[in-house]
Amino acid sequence: MTDKLDFIDLKTQYAALKDRIAARMQAVLDHGQYIMGPEVKELEQRLAAFSGSKHCITVSSGTEALLIALMALELKPGDEVITTPFSFAATAEVIVLLGATPVFVDIEPGTCNIDWRGIEAKITPRTRAIMPVSLYGQVADMDEINAVAARHGNIPVIEDAAQSFGASYKGRRSCNLSSFGCTSFFPSKPLGCYGDGGAIFTSDDALAQACREIRVHGQSARYTHTRIGVGGRMDTLQCAVVLAKLERFEWELQRRREIGARYADLLAGSGVELLTVRADRDCVWAQYTVFVDERARVQAALQEQGIPTAVHYPKPLHQQPAFAARCRSDGCAESLRAAGRVMSLPMSADLSAGDQERVAAALRSLAGR
Ligand SMILES: *Cc1c(COP(=O)(O)O)cnc(C)c1O
C-alpha cells in the first residue's frame, strides 16, 4: 500500500516507444541538421493535418508560441488582451512582456474556463486580442468567444491550447478553432517531447508567414531582418521525439478519455466535486482535476499513502505579485474560489485500473462525510 505512484507515468510510455524514439533520434544524429532539419517540416505537416489547421509552426515552447502569436498581431505598449486569471503564468506573462495589459475575465465555475459572458463588457478600443485557455484539456467556449470577437471588429482570438492538444470541440480539434491555437510539448502535456517545445496553428497565410519570420529573428530571407523577432525554433531532436510519440497518440487520447470517465464513475457520490465536461466537447485531461474542501488535509493524507497530487493553480494571476499592478480585473471571485479547492490526481494514458482504483478509494474515504 505504501509504494509511491507517479503523478504522471512517462516511463511506461517510454518503454512502449523506446525503439521508435531511438530510431527517430538516431536519424537526426546521423544527418546532423540539428536546427530546422527535415523532422521539423515533417512534424509541422503531420500536426497541421491532425488539427485540421492550414499551418503549423513549431517553436521552442508553449510560452514562445503565445509570445510569437501576439508579436505577429503587432501588439503595442498600452494595448489590452482579455484573458483568464486561472491559468499558468505564461498566459499573462507574454502579454506583459510586450508592454500590454492583461484584462482578466473570471471563470465559469463548473469548467474553470473563461466565462465568455464576461468578455464583452471588458472590450475597449485598445483590445487587441482575446486569449481563452482550454484548461485541463477541455476546449473553452470558442464559438461564443469568436462571436463576441466578430461583433467588435474581428478581434483576433488566440486559444492557449497548451493543455488541450488532441481535444475535440463540436467535431473539430483544439488549435483549429480561432485565429491562432498555441500548444506546448512540455513533457507532462498530453503530447510531450523530452525538453521544451511548442507549436502555433493558424489558417491565415499572412499570420503564419509572420510567425515563421518572428521565429528566426524576424528574417524574411537570410540576413534580411524585416521585423523584430526571437530565437524561437524547436530543436530537430525534439521534433523527432514528438514524431515517434504520434505513433500512439490517438490511442493515448482514447485512454485519457476512458480514464477520465472511470474517475468520474469511481468518485460518484463521494462528496468530491467533479469538473463539468460539456456534451459537445471532450476533455483530454492534461490534469485530472477535482474540487475538494479541506484540500491541505486531503493532500497530506493522500501523500502518506503514496498518492501524489498537485494544485493547478493555487493563486489566480491577478493576485500574483508580478501581475497585481500590471493587470485589470474586477476581483474574479470564482477564480479565487476555484484556486482554494482544485486538486489534480495522478493521470496519464498508462495509469493502470488497479492504481486508479487505489487513488479513488483513498480519496473517497478522505472526502466522505
Ligand atoms: C504549460 C502551459 C503553458 C506554457 O507552456 P511551456 O511549453 O511550458 O512554455 C502556457 N499555458 C498553459 C495553460 C500551460 O499549461
mmCIF file of C-alpha atoms in Angstrom, residues 46-335:
data_model
loop_
_atom_site.group_PDB
_atom_site.id
_atom_site.type_symbol
_atom_site.label_atom_id
_atom_site.label_comp_id
_atom_site.label_asym_id
_atom_site.label_seq_id
_atom_site.Cartn_x
_atom_site.Cartn_y
_atom_site.Cartn_z
ATOM 1 C CA ARG A 46 1.646 15.920 -39.505
ATOM 2 C CA LEU A 47 0.321 18.261 -36.825
ATOM 3 C CA ALA A 48 -1.375 20.604 -39.281
ATOM 4 C CA ALA A 49 -3.172 17.604 -40.794
ATOM 5 C CA PHE A 50 -4.046 16.272 -37.346
ATOM 6 C CA SER A 51 -5.542 19.558 -36.179
ATOM 7 C CA GLY A 52 -7.175 20.481 -39.477
ATOM 8 C CA SER A 53 -5.377 23.822 -39.419
ATOM 9 C CA LYS A 54 -3.707 25.035 -42.621
ATOM 10 C CA HIS A 55 -0.408 25.958 -40.974
ATOM 11 C CA CYS A 56 1.638 24.643 -38.072
ATOM 12 C CA ILE A 57 4.763 26.478 -36.933
ATOM 13 C CA THR A 58 6.824 24.614 -34.335
ATOM 14 C CA VAL A 59 8.549 26.785 -31.743
ATOM 15 C CA SER A 60 10.784 26.404 -28.701
ATOM 16 C CA SER A 61 7.999 26.220 -26.068
ATOM 17 C CA GLY A 62 4.339 26.847 -25.427
ATOM 18 C CA THR A 63 5.244 30.200 -23.907
ATOM 19 C CA GLU A 64 7.135 31.173 -27.053
ATOM 20 C CA ALA A 65 4.143 30.080 -29.151
ATOM 21 C CA LEU A 66 1.900 32.549 -27.294
ATOM 22 C CA LEU A 67 4.541 35.288 -27.438
ATOM 23 C CA ILE A 68 5.146 34.890 -31.173
ATOM 24 C CA ALA A 69 1.405 34.832 -31.917
ATOM 25 C CA LEU A 70 0.984 38.123 -30.042
ATOM 26 C CA MET A 71 4.047 39.573 -31.816
ATOM 27 C CA ALA A 72 2.502 38.602 -35.159
ATOM 28 C CA LEU A 73 -0.511 40.731 -34.167
ATOM 29 C CA GLU A 74 1.888 43.659 -33.623
ATOM 30 C CA LEU A 75 0.825 44.289 -30.058
ATOM 31 C CA LYS A 76 1.928 47.680 -28.784
ATOM 32 C CA PRO A 77 2.508 49.063 -25.285
ATOM 33 C CA GLY A 78 -0.812 50.116 -23.820
ATOM 34 C CA ASP A 79 -2.796 47.550 -25.792
ATOM 35 C CA GLU A 80 -5.064 45.198 -23.904
ATOM 36 C CA VAL A 81 -5.549 41.446 -24.118
ATOM 37 C CA ILE A 82 -8.553 39.811 -22.486
ATOM 38 C CA THR A 83 -7.750 36.506 -20.792
ATOM 39 C CA THR A 84 -8.400 34.350 -17.718
ATOM 40 C CA PRO A 85 -6.553 34.706 -14.407
ATOM 41 C CA PHE A 86 -6.999 30.987 -13.693
ATOM 42 C CA SER A 87 -4.089 29.652 -15.737
ATOM 43 C CA PHE A 88 -0.366 29.070 -15.740
ATOM 44 C CA ALA A 89 1.572 32.355 -15.534
ATOM 45 C CA ALA A 90 2.819 32.116 -19.133
ATOM 46 C CA THR A 91 -0.628 33.073 -20.441
ATOM 47 C CA ALA A 92 -0.457 36.552 -18.955
ATOM 48 C CA GLU A 93 3.324 36.859 -18.891
ATOM 49 C CA VAL A 94 3.659 37.149 -22.656
ATOM 50 C CA ILE A 95 1.115 39.982 -22.684
ATOM 51 C CA VAL A 96 3.071 41.960 -20.102
ATOM 52 C CA LEU A 97 6.370 41.206 -21.876
ATOM 53 C CA LEU A 98 5.054 43.108 -24.897
ATOM 54 C CA GLY A 99 4.062 46.074 -22.761
ATOM 55 C CA ALA A 100 0.360 45.309 -22.994
ATOM 56 C CA THR A 101 -2.121 44.865 -20.158
ATOM 57 C CA PRO A 102 -3.874 41.598 -19.284
ATOM 58 C CA VAL A 103 -7.558 42.276 -18.673
ATOM 59 C CA PHE A 104 -8.846 39.373 -16.643
ATOM 60 C CA VAL A 105 -12.323 37.943 -17.025
ATOM 61 C CA ASP A 106 -13.476 35.484 -14.377
ATOM 62 C CA ILE A 107 -14.052 31.758 -14.994
ATOM 63 C CA GLU A 108 -17.208 29.740 -15.246
ATOM 64 C CA PRO A 109 -17.036 27.668 -12.023
ATOM 65 C CA GLY A 110 -18.009 24.248 -13.429
ATOM 66 C CA THR A 111 -15.387 24.058 -16.190
ATOM 67 C CA CYS A 112 -12.827 26.572 -14.848
ATOM 68 C CA ASN A 113 -12.634 28.074 -18.363
ATOM 69 C CA ILE A 114 -13.149 31.773 -19.025
ATOM 70 C CA ASP A 115 -16.820 32.813 -18.749
ATOM 71 C CA TRP A 116 -17.489 34.217 -22.218
ATOM 72 C CA ARG A 117 -20.437 36.231 -20.876
ATOM 73 C CA GLY A 118 -17.978 38.467 -19.055
ATOM 74 C CA ILE A 119 -15.879 39.309 -22.111
ATOM 75 C CA GLU A 120 -17.984 41.871 -23.965
ATOM 76 C CA ALA A 121 -18.086 44.321 -21.052
ATOM 77 C CA LYS A 122 -14.275 44.362 -20.961
ATOM 78 C CA ILE A 123 -13.717 45.243 -24.614
ATOM 79 C CA THR A 124 -12.308 48.730 -25.207
ATOM 80 C CA PRO A 125 -10.790 50.441 -28.290
ATOM 81 C CA ARG A 126 -7.416 49.129 -27.054
ATOM 82 C CA THR A 127 -8.432 45.463 -27.002
ATOM 83 C CA ARG A 128 -6.111 43.730 -29.472
ATOM 84 C CA ALA A 129 -6.744 40.074 -28.712
ATOM 85 C CA ILE A 130 -8.814 37.660 -26.654
ATOM 86 C CA MET A 131 -6.903 34.722 -25.218
ATOM 87 C CA PRO A 132 -9.031 31.941 -23.735
ATOM 88 C CA VAL A 133 -7.285 28.957 -22.164
ATOM 89 C CA SER A 134 -8.591 25.431 -22.782
ATOM 90 C CA LEU A 135 -7.851 24.429 -19.213
ATOM 91 C CA TYR A 136 -7.205 20.855 -18.066
ATOM 92 C CA GLY A 137 -7.712 19.680 -21.652
ATOM 93 C CA GLN A 138 -11.278 20.886 -22.268
ATOM 94 C CA VAL A 139 -11.748 23.470 -25.006
ATOM 95 C CA ALA A 140 -13.147 26.829 -23.869
ATOM 96 C CA ASP A 141 -16.426 28.204 -25.309
ATOM 97 C CA MET A 142 -14.717 29.095 -28.578
ATOM 98 C CA ASP A 143 -17.832 29.661 -30.721
ATOM 99 C CA GLU A 144 -19.282 32.164 -28.271
ATOM 100 C CA ILE A 145 -15.916 33.873 -27.849
ATOM 101 C CA ASN A 146 -15.373 34.066 -31.626
ATOM 102 C CA ALA A 147 -18.856 35.569 -32.000
ATOM 103 C CA VAL A 148 -18.124 38.293 -29.436
ATOM 104 C CA ALA A 149 -14.798 38.993 -31.178
ATOM 105 C CA ALA A 150 -16.519 39.189 -34.572
ATOM 106 C CA ARG A 151 -19.079 41.698 -33.274
ATOM 107 C CA HIS A 152 -16.243 44.010 -32.230
ATOM 108 C CA GLY A 153 -14.339 44.331 -35.484
ATOM 109 C CA ASN A 154 -12.894 40.819 -35.647
ATOM 110 C CA ILE A 155 -10.637 40.942 -32.637
ATOM 111 C CA PRO A 156 -8.116 38.083 -33.051
ATOM 112 C CA VAL A 157 -8.720 35.118 -30.754
ATOM 113 C CA ILE A 158 -5.762 33.044 -29.522
ATOM 114 C CA GLU A 159 -6.581 29.698 -27.927
ATOM 115 C CA ASP A 160 -3.994 28.826 -25.268
ATOM 116 C CA ALA A 161 -4.208 25.119 -26.009
ATOM 117 C CA ALA A 162 -1.109 24.102 -24.045
ATOM 118 C CA GLN A 163 -3.234 21.564 -22.137
ATOM 119 C CA SER A 164 -5.731 20.595 -24.818
ATOM 120 C CA PHE A 165 -3.882 19.343 -27.892
ATOM 121 C CA GLY A 166 -5.974 16.479 -29.289
ATOM 122 C CA ALA A 167 -9.223 17.585 -27.628
ATOM 123 C CA SER A 168 -12.304 17.878 -29.817
ATOM 124 C CA TYR A 169 -14.989 20.528 -29.890
ATOM 125 C CA LYS A 170 -18.168 20.127 -31.931
ATOM 126 C CA GLY A 171 -16.397 17.749 -34.299
ATOM 127 C CA ARG A 172 -13.325 19.945 -34.702
ATOM 128 C CA ARG A 173 -9.954 19.873 -32.996
ATOM 129 C CA SER A 174 -8.433 22.180 -30.429
ATOM 130 C CA CYS A 175 -5.891 24.583 -32.026
ATOM 131 C CA ASN A 176 -8.054 24.917 -35.158
ATOM 132 C CA LEU A 177 -10.886 26.941 -33.651
ATOM 133 C CA SER A 178 -9.815 30.583 -33.909
ATOM 134 C CA SER A 179 -7.201 32.976 -35.370
ATOM 135 C CA PHE A 180 -4.454 31.095 -33.538
ATOM 136 C CA GLY A 181 -4.090 27.952 -31.458
ATOM 137 C CA CYS A 182 -0.925 27.639 -29.384
ATOM 138 C CA THR A 183 0.202 24.431 -27.731
ATOM 139 C CA SER A 184 3.099 23.106 -25.681
ATOM 140 C CA PHE A 185 5.138 19.908 -25.876
ATOM 141 C CA PHE A 186 6.456 20.228 -22.335
ATOM 142 C CA PRO A 187 6.963 16.607 -21.188
ATOM 143 C CA SER A 188 3.896 16.486 -18.952
ATOM 144 C CA LYS A 189 1.414 17.825 -21.535
ATOM 145 C CA PRO A 190 -0.856 15.417 -23.443
ATOM 146 C CA LEU A 191 1.655 15.367 -26.334
ATOM 147 C CA GLY A 192 5.123 15.937 -24.913
ATOM 148 C CA CYS A 193 8.742 15.884 -26.054
ATOM 149 C CA TYR A 194 11.867 15.362 -23.942
ATOM 150 C CA GLY A 195 12.570 19.008 -23.252
ATOM 151 C CA ASP A 196 10.825 22.201 -24.313
ATOM 152 C CA GLY A 197 8.770 22.598 -27.458
ATOM 153 C CA GLY A 198 5.557 24.080 -28.743
ATOM 154 C CA ALA A 199 3.559 24.951 -31.827
ATOM 155 C CA ILE A 200 1.394 27.681 -33.325
ATOM 156 C CA PHE A 201 -1.569 26.806 -35.544
ATOM 157 C CA THR A 202 -3.357 29.175 -37.878
ATOM 158 C CA SER A 203 -5.168 29.034 -41.195
ATOM 159 C CA ASP A 204 -4.280 32.649 -42.046
ATOM 160 C CA ASP A 205 -1.408 32.739 -44.590
ATOM 161 C CA ALA A 206 -0.150 36.192 -43.610
ATOM 162 C CA LEU A 207 -0.152 35.463 -39.878
ATOM 163 C CA ALA A 208 1.579 32.130 -40.491
ATOM 164 C CA GLN A 209 4.283 33.865 -42.513
ATOM 165 C CA ALA A 210 4.721 36.476 -39.762
ATOM 166 C CA CYS A 211 5.132 33.711 -37.147
ATOM 167 C CA ARG A 212 7.693 31.876 -39.304
ATOM 168 C CA GLU A 213 9.728 35.067 -39.629
ATOM 169 C CA ILE A 214 9.462 36.045 -35.975
ATOM 170 C CA ARG A 215 10.642 32.535 -35.004
ATOM 171 C CA VAL A 216 14.002 33.198 -36.721
ATOM 172 C CA HIS A 217 14.819 36.760 -35.658
ATOM 173 C CA GLY A 218 12.343 38.380 -37.991
ATOM 174 C CA GLN A 219 14.073 37.202 -41.152
ATOM 175 C CA SER A 220 12.058 37.205 -44.347
ATOM 176 C CA ALA A 221 15.189 35.969 -46.148
ATOM 177 C CA ARG A 222 18.601 35.042 -44.800
ATOM 178 C CA TYR A 223 20.103 38.159 -43.148
ATOM 179 C CA THR A 224 17.132 40.267 -44.167
ATOM 180 C CA HIS A 225 15.550 41.201 -40.846
ATOM 181 C CA THR A 226 12.148 42.555 -41.764
ATOM 182 C CA ARG A 227 10.754 42.637 -38.251
ATOM 183 C CA ILE A 228 11.861 42.196 -34.659
ATOM 184 C CA GLY A 229 11.774 38.516 -33.811
ATOM 185 C CA VAL A 230 13.166 35.990 -31.377
ATOM 186 C CA GLY A 231 15.276 32.832 -31.439
ATOM 187 C CA GLY A 232 12.293 30.565 -31.104
ATOM 188 C CA ARG A 233 12.892 27.422 -33.137
ATOM 189 C CA MET A 234 12.109 23.936 -31.868
ATOM 190 C CA ASP A 235 15.101 21.554 -31.953
ATOM 191 C CA THR A 236 15.060 18.895 -34.652
ATOM 192 C CA LEU A 237 15.713 16.261 -31.947
ATOM 193 C CA GLN A 238 12.602 17.319 -30.040
ATOM 194 C CA CYS A 239 10.548 17.191 -33.240
ATOM 195 C CA ALA A 240 11.857 13.642 -33.746
ATOM 196 C CA VAL A 241 10.619 12.684 -30.276
ATOM 197 C CA VAL A 242 7.138 14.079 -30.954
ATOM 198 C CA LEU A 243 7.020 12.257 -34.310
ATOM 199 C CA ALA A 244 7.743 8.981 -32.519
ATOM 200 C CA LYS A 245 5.105 9.731 -29.884
ATOM 201 C CA LEU A 246 2.485 10.455 -32.534
ATOM 202 C CA GLU A 247 2.542 6.732 -33.342
ATOM 203 C CA ARG A 248 0.291 6.007 -30.379
ATOM 204 C CA PHE A 249 -1.157 9.433 -29.662
ATOM 205 C CA GLU A 250 -4.691 8.566 -30.831
ATOM 206 C CA TRP A 251 -4.644 5.527 -28.561
ATOM 207 C CA GLU A 252 -3.408 7.706 -25.688
ATOM 208 C CA LEU A 253 -6.187 10.230 -26.242
ATOM 209 C CA GLN A 254 -8.736 7.444 -26.107
ATOM 210 C CA ARG A 255 -7.158 6.116 -22.905
ATOM 211 C CA ARG A 256 -7.212 9.604 -21.339
ATOM 212 C CA ARG A 257 -10.915 9.959 -22.091
ATOM 213 C CA GLU A 258 -11.628 6.490 -20.677
ATOM 214 C CA ILE A 259 -9.575 7.077 -17.551
ATOM 215 C CA GLY A 260 -11.336 10.415 -17.038
ATOM 216 C CA ALA A 261 -14.735 8.729 -17.344
ATOM 217 C CA ARG A 262 -13.626 5.995 -14.954
ATOM 218 C CA TYR A 263 -12.516 8.519 -12.334
ATOM 219 C CA ALA A 264 -15.967 10.071 -12.600
ATOM 220 C CA ASP A 265 -17.582 6.646 -12.012
ATOM 221 C CA LEU A 266 -15.287 5.752 -9.144
ATOM 222 C CA LEU A 267 -15.824 9.089 -7.399
ATOM 223 C CA ALA A 268 -19.575 9.379 -7.968
ATOM 224 C CA GLY A 269 -21.442 10.084 -4.755
ATOM 225 C CA SER A 270 -18.220 10.542 -2.771
ATOM 226 C CA GLY A 271 -18.638 14.200 -1.931
ATOM 227 C CA VAL A 272 -15.746 15.030 -4.288
ATOM 228 C CA GLU A 273 -16.981 17.558 -6.821
ATOM 229 C CA LEU A 274 -16.058 16.812 -10.446
ATOM 230 C CA LEU A 275 -15.225 19.162 -13.290
ATOM 231 C CA THR A 276 -18.107 19.782 -15.690
ATOM 232 C CA VAL A 277 -17.400 18.453 -19.191
ATOM 233 C CA ARG A 278 -19.757 19.855 -21.806
ATOM 234 C CA ALA A 279 -21.677 17.457 -24.043
ATOM 235 C CA ASP A 280 -20.399 18.994 -27.291
ATOM 236 C CA ARG A 281 -16.698 18.518 -26.495
ATOM 237 C CA ASP A 282 -14.376 16.141 -24.716
ATOM 238 C CA CYS A 283 -11.565 16.583 -22.233
ATOM 239 C CA VAL A 284 -8.100 15.062 -22.765
ATOM 240 C CA TRP A 285 -7.315 15.549 -19.083
ATOM 241 C CA ALA A 286 -3.888 17.143 -19.128
ATOM 242 C CA GLN A 287 -4.677 17.117 -15.420
ATOM 243 C CA TYR A 288 -7.498 15.190 -13.795
ATOM 244 C CA THR A 289 -8.692 17.965 -11.544
ATOM 245 C CA VAL A 290 -11.454 17.770 -8.921
ATOM 246 C CA PHE A 291 -12.752 20.156 -6.271
ATOM 247 C CA VAL A 292 -12.328 19.274 -2.594
ATOM 248 C CA ASP A 293 -12.830 21.017 0.720
ATOM 249 C CA GLU A 294 -10.004 20.977 3.285
ATOM 250 C CA ARG A 295 -7.572 20.409 0.452
ATOM 251 C CA ALA A 296 -4.387 20.575 2.535
ATOM 252 C CA ARG A 297 -5.628 17.807 4.842
ATOM 253 C CA VAL A 298 -6.697 15.614 1.905
ATOM 254 C CA GLN A 299 -3.416 16.130 0.039
ATOM 255 C CA ALA A 300 -1.336 15.299 3.121
ATOM 256 C CA ALA A 301 -3.314 12.136 3.827
ATOM 257 C CA LEU A 302 -3.020 11.003 0.199
ATOM 258 C CA GLN A 303 0.691 11.736 0.230
ATOM 259 C CA GLU A 304 1.044 9.475 3.270
ATOM 260 C CA GLN A 305 -0.478 6.665 1.226
ATOM 261 C CA GLY A 306 1.977 7.261 -1.626
ATOM 262 C CA ILE A 307 -0.506 9.143 -3.801
ATOM 263 C CA PRO A 308 0.874 12.405 -5.198
ATOM 264 C CA THR A 309 -1.451 15.296 -6.036
ATOM 265 C CA ALA A 310 -0.910 18.819 -7.378
ATOM 266 C CA VAL A 311 -2.733 22.135 -7.466
ATOM 267 C CA HIS A 312 -3.386 23.815 -10.823
ATOM 268 C CA TYR A 313 -3.370 26.628 -9.703
ATOM 269 C CA PRO A 314 -3.192 27.816 -6.094
ATOM 270 C CA LYS A 315 -3.375 31.556 -6.780
ATOM 271 C CA PRO A 316 -5.063 33.337 -9.699
ATOM 272 C CA LEU A 317 -2.772 35.571 -11.734
ATOM 273 C CA HIS A 318 -4.461 38.856 -10.771
ATOM 274 C CA GLN A 319 -3.250 38.215 -7.215
ATOM 275 C CA GLN A 320 0.299 37.221 -8.124
ATOM 276 C CA PRO A 321 2.855 39.847 -7.096
ATOM 277 C CA ALA A 322 4.234 40.207 -10.621
ATOM 278 C CA PHE A 323 0.840 40.840 -12.184
ATOM 279 C CA ALA A 324 -1.211 42.578 -9.488
ATOM 280 C CA ALA A 325 -0.132 46.077 -10.527
ATOM 281 C CA ARG A 326 0.103 45.292 -14.248
ATOM 282 C CA CYS A 327 -3.354 43.919 -14.935
ATOM 283 C CA ARG A 328 -7.024 44.819 -14.697
ATOM 284 C CA SER A 329 -9.603 42.651 -13.001
ATOM 285 C CA ASP A 330 -12.784 43.001 -11.057
ATOM 286 C CA GLY A 331 -11.802 40.590 -8.340
ATOM 287 C CA CYS A 332 -12.558 37.355 -10.211
ATOM 288 C CA ALA A 333 -14.317 35.730 -7.265
ATOM 289 C CA GLU A 334 -14.883 32.368 -8.979
ATOM 290 C CA SER A 335 -11.193 32.049 -9.837
#
